[in-house]
mmCIF file of C-alpha atoms and ligand atoms in Angstrom:
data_model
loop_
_atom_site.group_PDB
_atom_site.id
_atom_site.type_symbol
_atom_site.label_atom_id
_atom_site.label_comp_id
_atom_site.label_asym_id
_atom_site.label_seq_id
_atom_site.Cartn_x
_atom_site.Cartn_y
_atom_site.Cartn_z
ATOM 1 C CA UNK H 621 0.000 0.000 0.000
ATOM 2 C CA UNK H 622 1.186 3.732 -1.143
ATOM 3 C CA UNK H 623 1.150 5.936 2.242
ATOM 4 C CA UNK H 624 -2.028 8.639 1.675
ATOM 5 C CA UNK H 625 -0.930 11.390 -0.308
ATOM 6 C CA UNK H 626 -1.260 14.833 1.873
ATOM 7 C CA UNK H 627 -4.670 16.611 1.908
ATOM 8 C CA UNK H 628 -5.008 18.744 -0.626
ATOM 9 C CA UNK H 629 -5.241 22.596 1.049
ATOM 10 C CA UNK H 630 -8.981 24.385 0.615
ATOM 11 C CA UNK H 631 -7.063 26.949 -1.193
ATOM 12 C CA UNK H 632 -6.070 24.578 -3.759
ATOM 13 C CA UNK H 633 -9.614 23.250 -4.399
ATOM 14 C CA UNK H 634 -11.156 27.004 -4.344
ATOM 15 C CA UNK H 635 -8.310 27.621 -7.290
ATOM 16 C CA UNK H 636 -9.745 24.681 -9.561
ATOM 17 C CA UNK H 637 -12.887 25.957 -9.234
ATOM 18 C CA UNK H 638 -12.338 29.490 -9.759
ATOM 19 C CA UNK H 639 -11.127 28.351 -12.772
ATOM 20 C CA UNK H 640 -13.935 26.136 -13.885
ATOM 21 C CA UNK H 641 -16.705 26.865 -16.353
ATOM 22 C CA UNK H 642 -18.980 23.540 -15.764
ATOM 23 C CA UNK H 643 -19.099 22.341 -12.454
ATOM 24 C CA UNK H 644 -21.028 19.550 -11.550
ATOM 25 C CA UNK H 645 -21.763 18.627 -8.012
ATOM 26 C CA UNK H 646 -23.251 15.233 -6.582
ATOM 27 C CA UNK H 647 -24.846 15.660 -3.747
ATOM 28 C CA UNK H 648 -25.974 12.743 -0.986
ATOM 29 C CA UNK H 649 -27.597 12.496 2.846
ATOM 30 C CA UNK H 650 -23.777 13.931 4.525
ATOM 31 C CA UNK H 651 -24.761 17.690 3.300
ATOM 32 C CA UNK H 652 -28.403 17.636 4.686
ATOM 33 C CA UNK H 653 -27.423 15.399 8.234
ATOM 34 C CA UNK H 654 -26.051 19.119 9.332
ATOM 35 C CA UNK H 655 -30.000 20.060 8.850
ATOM 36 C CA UNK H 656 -31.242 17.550 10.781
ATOM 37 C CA UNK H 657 -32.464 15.276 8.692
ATOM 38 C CA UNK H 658 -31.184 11.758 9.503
ATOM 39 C CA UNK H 659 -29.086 9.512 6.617
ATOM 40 C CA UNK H 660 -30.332 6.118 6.161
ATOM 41 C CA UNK H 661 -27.048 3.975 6.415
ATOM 42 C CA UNK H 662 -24.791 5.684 7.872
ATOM 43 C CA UNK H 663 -24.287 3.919 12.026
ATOM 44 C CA UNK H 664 -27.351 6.560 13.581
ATOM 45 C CA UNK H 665 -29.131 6.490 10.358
ATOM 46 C CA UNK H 666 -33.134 5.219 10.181
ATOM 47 C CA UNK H 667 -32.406 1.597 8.900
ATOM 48 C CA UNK H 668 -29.970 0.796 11.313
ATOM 49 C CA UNK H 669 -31.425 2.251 14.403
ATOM 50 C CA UNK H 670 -35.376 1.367 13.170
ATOM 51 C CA UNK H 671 -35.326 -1.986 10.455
ATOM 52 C CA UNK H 672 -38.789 -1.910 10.763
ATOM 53 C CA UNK H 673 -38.476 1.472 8.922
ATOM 54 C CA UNK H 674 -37.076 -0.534 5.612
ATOM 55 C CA UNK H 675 -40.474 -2.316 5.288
ATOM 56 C CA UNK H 676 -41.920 0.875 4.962
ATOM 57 C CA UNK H 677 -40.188 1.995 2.240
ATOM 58 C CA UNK H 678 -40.185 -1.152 -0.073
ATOM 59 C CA UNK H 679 -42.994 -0.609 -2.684
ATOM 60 C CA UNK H 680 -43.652 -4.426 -2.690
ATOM 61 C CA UNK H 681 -45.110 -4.245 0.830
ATOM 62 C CA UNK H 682 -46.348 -1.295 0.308
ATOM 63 C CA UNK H 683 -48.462 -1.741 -2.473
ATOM 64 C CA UNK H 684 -49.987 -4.848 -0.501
ATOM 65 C CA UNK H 685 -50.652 -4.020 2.802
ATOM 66 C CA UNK H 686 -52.691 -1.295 3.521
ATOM 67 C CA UNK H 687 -50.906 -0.743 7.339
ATOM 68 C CA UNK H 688 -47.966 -0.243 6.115
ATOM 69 C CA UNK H 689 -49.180 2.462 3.900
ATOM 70 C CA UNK H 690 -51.074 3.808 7.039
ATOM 71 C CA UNK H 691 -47.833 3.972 8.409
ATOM 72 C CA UNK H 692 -45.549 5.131 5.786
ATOM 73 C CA UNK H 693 -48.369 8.407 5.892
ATOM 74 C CA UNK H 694 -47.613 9.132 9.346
ATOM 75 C CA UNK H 695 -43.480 9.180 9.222
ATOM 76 C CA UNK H 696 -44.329 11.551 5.852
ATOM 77 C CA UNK H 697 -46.211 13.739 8.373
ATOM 78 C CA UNK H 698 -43.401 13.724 10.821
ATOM 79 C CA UNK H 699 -40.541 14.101 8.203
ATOM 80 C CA UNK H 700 -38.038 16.481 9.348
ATOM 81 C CA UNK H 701 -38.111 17.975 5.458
ATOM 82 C CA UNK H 702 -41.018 19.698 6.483
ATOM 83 C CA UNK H 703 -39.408 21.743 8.924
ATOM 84 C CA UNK H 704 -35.210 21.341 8.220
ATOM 85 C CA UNK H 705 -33.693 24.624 6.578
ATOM 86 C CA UNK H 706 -31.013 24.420 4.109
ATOM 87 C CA UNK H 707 -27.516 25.147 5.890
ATOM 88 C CA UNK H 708 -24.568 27.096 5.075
ATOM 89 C CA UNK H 709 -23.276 23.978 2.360
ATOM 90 C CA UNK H 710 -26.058 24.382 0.132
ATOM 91 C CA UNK H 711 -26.353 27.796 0.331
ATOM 92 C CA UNK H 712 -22.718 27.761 -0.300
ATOM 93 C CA UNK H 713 -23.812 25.608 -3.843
ATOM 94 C CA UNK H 714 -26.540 27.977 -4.721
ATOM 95 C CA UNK H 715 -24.162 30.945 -4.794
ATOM 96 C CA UNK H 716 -21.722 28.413 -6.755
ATOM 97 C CA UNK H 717 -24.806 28.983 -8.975
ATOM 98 C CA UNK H 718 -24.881 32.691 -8.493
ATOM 99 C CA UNK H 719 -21.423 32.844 -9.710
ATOM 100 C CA UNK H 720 -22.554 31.075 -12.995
ATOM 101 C CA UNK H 721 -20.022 27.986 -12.922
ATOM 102 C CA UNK H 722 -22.829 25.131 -11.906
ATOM 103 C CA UNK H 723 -23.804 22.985 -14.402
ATOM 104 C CA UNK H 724 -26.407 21.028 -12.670
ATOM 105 C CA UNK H 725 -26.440 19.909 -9.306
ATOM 106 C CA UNK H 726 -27.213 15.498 -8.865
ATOM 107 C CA UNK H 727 -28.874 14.948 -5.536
ATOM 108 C CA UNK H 728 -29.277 11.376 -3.965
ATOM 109 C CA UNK H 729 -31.479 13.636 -1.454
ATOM 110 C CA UNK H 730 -35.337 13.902 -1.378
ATOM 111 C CA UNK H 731 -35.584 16.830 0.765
ATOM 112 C CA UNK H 732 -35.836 19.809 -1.651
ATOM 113 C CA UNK H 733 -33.193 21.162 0.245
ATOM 114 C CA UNK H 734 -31.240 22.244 -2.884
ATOM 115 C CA UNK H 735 -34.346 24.569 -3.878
ATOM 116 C CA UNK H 736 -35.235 26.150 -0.510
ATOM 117 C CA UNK H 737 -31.349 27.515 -0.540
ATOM 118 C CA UNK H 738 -31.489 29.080 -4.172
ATOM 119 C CA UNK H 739 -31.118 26.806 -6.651
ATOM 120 C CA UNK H 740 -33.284 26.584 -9.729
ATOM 121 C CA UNK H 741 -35.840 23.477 -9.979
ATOM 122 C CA UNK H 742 -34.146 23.262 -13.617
ATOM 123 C CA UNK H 743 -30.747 22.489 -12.645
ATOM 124 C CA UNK H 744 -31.213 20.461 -9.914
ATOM 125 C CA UNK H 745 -31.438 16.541 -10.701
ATOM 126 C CA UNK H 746 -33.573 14.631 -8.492
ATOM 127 C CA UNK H 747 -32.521 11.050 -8.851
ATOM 128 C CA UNK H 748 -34.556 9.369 -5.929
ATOM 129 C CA UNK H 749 -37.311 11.591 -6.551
ATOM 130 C CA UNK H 750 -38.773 14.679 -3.937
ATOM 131 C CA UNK H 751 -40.848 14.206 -0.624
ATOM 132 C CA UNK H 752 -42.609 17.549 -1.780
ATOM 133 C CA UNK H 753 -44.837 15.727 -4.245
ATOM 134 C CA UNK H 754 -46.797 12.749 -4.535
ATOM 135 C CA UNK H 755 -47.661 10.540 -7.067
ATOM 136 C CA UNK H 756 -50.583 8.263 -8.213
ATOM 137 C CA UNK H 757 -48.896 4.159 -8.349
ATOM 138 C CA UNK H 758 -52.289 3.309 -10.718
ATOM 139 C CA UNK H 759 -52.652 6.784 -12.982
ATOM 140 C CA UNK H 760 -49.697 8.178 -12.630
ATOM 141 C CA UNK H 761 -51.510 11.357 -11.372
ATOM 142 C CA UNK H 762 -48.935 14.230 -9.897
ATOM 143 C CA UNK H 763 -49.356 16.752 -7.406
ATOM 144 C CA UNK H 764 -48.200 19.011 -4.381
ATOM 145 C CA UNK H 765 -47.925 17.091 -1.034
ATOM 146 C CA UNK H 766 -49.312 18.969 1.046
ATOM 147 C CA UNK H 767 -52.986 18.666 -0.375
ATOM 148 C CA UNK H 768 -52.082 15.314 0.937
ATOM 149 C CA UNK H 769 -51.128 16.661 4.207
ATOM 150 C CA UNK H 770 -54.223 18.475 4.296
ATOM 151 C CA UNK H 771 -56.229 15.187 3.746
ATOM 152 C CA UNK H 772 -54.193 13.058 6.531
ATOM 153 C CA UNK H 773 -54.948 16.095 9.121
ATOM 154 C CA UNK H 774 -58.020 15.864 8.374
ATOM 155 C CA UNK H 775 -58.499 12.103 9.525
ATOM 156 C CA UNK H 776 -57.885 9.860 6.112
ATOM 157 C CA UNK H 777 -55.191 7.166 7.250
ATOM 158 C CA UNK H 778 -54.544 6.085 3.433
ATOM 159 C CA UNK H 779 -55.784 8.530 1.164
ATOM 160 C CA UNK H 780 -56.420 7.625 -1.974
ATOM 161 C CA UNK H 781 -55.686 9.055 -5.567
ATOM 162 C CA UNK H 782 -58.937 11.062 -6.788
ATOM 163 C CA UNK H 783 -58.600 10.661 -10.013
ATOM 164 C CA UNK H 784 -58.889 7.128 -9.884
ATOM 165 C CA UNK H 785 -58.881 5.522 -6.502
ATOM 166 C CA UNK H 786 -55.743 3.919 -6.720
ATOM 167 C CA UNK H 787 -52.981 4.136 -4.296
ATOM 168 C CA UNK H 788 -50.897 7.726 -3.798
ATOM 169 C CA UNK H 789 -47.139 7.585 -2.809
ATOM 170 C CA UNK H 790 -44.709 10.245 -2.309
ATOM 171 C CA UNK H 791 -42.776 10.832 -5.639
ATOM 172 C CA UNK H 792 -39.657 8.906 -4.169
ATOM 173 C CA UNK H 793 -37.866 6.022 -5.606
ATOM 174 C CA UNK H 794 -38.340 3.024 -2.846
ATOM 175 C CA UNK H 795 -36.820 -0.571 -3.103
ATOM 176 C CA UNK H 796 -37.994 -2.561 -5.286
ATOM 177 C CA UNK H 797 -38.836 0.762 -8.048
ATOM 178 C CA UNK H 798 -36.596 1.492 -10.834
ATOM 179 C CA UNK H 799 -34.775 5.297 -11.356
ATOM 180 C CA UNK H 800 -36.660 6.889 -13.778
ATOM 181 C CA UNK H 801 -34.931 6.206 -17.009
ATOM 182 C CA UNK H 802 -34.572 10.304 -18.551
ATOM 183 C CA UNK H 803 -33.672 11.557 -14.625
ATOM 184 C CA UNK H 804 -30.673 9.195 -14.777
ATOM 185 C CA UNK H 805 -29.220 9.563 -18.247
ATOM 186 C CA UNK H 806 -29.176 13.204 -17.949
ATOM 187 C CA UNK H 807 -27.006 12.868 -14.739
ATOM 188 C CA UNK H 808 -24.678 10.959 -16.525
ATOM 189 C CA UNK H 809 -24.679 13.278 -19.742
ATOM 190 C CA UNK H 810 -24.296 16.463 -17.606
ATOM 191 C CA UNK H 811 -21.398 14.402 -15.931
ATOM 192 C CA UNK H 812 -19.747 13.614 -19.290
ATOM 193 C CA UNK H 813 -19.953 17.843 -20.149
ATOM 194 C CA UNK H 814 -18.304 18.841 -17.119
ATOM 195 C CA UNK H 815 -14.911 20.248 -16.250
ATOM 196 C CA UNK H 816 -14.913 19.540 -12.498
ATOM 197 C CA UNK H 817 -17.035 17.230 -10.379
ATOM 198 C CA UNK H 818 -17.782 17.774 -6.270
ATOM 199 C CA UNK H 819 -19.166 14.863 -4.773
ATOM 200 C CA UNK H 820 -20.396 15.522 -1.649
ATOM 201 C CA UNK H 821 -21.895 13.903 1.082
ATOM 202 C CA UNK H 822 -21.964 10.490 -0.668
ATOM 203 C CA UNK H 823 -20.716 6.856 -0.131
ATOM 204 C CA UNK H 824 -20.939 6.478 -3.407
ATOM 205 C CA UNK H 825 -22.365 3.222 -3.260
ATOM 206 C CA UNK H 826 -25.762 3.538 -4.840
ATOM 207 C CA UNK H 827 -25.897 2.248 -8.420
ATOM 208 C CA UNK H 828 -26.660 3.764 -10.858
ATOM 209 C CA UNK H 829 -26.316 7.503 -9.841
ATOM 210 C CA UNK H 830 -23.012 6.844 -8.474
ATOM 211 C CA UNK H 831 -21.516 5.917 -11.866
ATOM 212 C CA UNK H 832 -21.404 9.584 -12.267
ATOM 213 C CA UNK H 833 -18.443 9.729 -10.502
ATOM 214 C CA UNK H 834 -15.736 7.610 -12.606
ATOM 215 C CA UNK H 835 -17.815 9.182 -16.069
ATOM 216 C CA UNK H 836 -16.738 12.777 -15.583
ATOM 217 C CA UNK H 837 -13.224 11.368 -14.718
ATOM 218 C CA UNK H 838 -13.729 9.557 -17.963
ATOM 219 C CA UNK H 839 -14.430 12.634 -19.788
ATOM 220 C CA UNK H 840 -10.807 14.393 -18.176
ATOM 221 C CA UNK H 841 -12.875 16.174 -15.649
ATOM 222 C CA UNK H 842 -11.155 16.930 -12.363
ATOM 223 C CA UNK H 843 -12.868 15.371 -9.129
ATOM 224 C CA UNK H 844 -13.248 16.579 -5.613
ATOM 225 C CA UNK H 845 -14.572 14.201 -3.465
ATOM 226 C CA UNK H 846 -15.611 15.433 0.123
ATOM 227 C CA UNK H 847 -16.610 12.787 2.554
ATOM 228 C CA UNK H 848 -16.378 11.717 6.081
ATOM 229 C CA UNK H 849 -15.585 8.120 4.873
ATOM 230 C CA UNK H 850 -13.517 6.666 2.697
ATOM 231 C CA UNK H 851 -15.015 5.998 -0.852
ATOM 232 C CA UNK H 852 -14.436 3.412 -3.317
ATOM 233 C CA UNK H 853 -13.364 6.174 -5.895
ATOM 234 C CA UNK H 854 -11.020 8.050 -3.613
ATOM 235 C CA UNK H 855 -7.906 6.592 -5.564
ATOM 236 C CA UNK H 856 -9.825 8.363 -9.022
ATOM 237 C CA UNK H 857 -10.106 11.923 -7.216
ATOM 238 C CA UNK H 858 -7.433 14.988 -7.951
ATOM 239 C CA UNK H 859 -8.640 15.943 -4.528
ATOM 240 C CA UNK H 860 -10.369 13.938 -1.222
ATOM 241 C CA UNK H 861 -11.855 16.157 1.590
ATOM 242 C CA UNK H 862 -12.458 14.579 4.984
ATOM 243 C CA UNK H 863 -13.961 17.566 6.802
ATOM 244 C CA UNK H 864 -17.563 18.823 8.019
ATOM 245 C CA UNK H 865 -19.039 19.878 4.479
ATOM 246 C CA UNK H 866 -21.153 23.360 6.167
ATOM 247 C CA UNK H 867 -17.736 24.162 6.609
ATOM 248 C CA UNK H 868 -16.037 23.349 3.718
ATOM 249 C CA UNK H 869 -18.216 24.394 0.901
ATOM 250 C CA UNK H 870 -18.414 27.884 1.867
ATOM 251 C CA UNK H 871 -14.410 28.185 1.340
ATOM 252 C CA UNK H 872 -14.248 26.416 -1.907
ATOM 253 C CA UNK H 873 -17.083 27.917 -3.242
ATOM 254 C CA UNK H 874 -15.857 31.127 -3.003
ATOM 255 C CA UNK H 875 -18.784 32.457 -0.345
ATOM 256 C CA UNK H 876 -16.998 35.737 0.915
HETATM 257 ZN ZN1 LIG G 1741 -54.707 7.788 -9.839
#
């Protein structure tokens, strides 16, 4: 084994992307666990601490068992989205934005977080979907969630679609759904047009989204990977970042 190169200064980082035109970022759960909302593997995450709370986001026993919807309604009520405010690493990505060097912006997230801090719907890439709408399973109906929210206040346990009766879901991808097909070719298309890449927040172990990542190397652009754990495409990055990301984003990103 080579010893670990030296971390690459902030300053260093900040230079590459002052000097980059197209810079896509990757975003996962590490840049919104500093709003509160909890990642899902990670050792205090919901599936490890709560397995029951798997079941309730697997669309096989979803679909067929009516408590488990019930359920599933009432952790959407309580979801800390609702309530979380975007902290000073996305803002620091929105004014990455601002400054007219973001490309697009991938997020693994489903907490709209991206949006609430500045960013524009259009550039961000939701590839497990948004908690902020729901969807029809039968009629593919779309809509806001909370006229759902305003349903389950006012006493319906599963509410159905009203279009057609059939069964409503937040627009999320859960186990046992494929990626929507356009959501995830763009991600790797914007990757391929990109001069640097930030990945953020992300294990990097979720397939496909996280092909992203060796793509824009592919295509010669630089990568910046900033994580609190080691990553199976640390050896592929020009730069890896092992610090709190509110804290590093705003530096690199040039927030004065
Ligand atoms: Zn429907």
């Amino acid at each position: 084994m080579t010893p670990p190169a030296a971390p690459t200064p902030l300053s260093q980082v900040q230079d590459w992307i002052d000097a980059a035109r197209k810079v896509v970022v990757l975003t996962g759960a590490g840049i919104s666990t500093d709003s509160g909302i909890p990642d899902f593997r990670g050792p205090k995450g919901v599936w490890t601490t709560n397995p029951k709370a798997e079941k309730l986001s697997d669309i096989r026993y979803y679909v067929a068992d009516p408590e488990v919807r019930r359920l599933a309604w009432q952790n959407r009520l309580a979801h800390p989205a609702w309530t979380a405010e975007p902290n000073s690493g996305h803002r620091a990505l929105a004014t990455l934005e601002t400054r007219g060097k973001l490309h697009a912006l991938i997020t693994q997230n489903i907490d709209g977080l991206h949006q609430k801090a500045g960013n524009t719907p259009q550039r961000v890439i939701e590839v497990h979907g948004t908690v902020l709408f729901v969807i029809c399973l039968d009629c593919g109906w779309r809509g806001p969630m909370p006229l759902i929210v305003e349903r389950l206040r006012a006493g319906e346990a599963d509410p159905p679609c009203l279009e057609c009766g059939g069964i409503l879901k937040s627009d999320t991808i859960s186990f046992g759904q494929s990626l929507k097909p356009g959501v995830i070719e763009r991600a790797l298309r914007v990757a391929q047009e990109c001069d640097l890449m930030l990945a953020v927040g992300s294990t990097l172990q979720v397939y496909p989204v996280a092909g992203v990542v060796p793509t824009a190397k592919q295509f010669d652009a630089k990568l910046v990977i900033i994580n609190a754990q080691p990553t199976q495409f640390d050896d592929l990055a020009d730069a890896v970042i092992r610090r709190t990301i509110s804290e590093v984003l705003p530096v690199i990103c040039g927030v004065s």
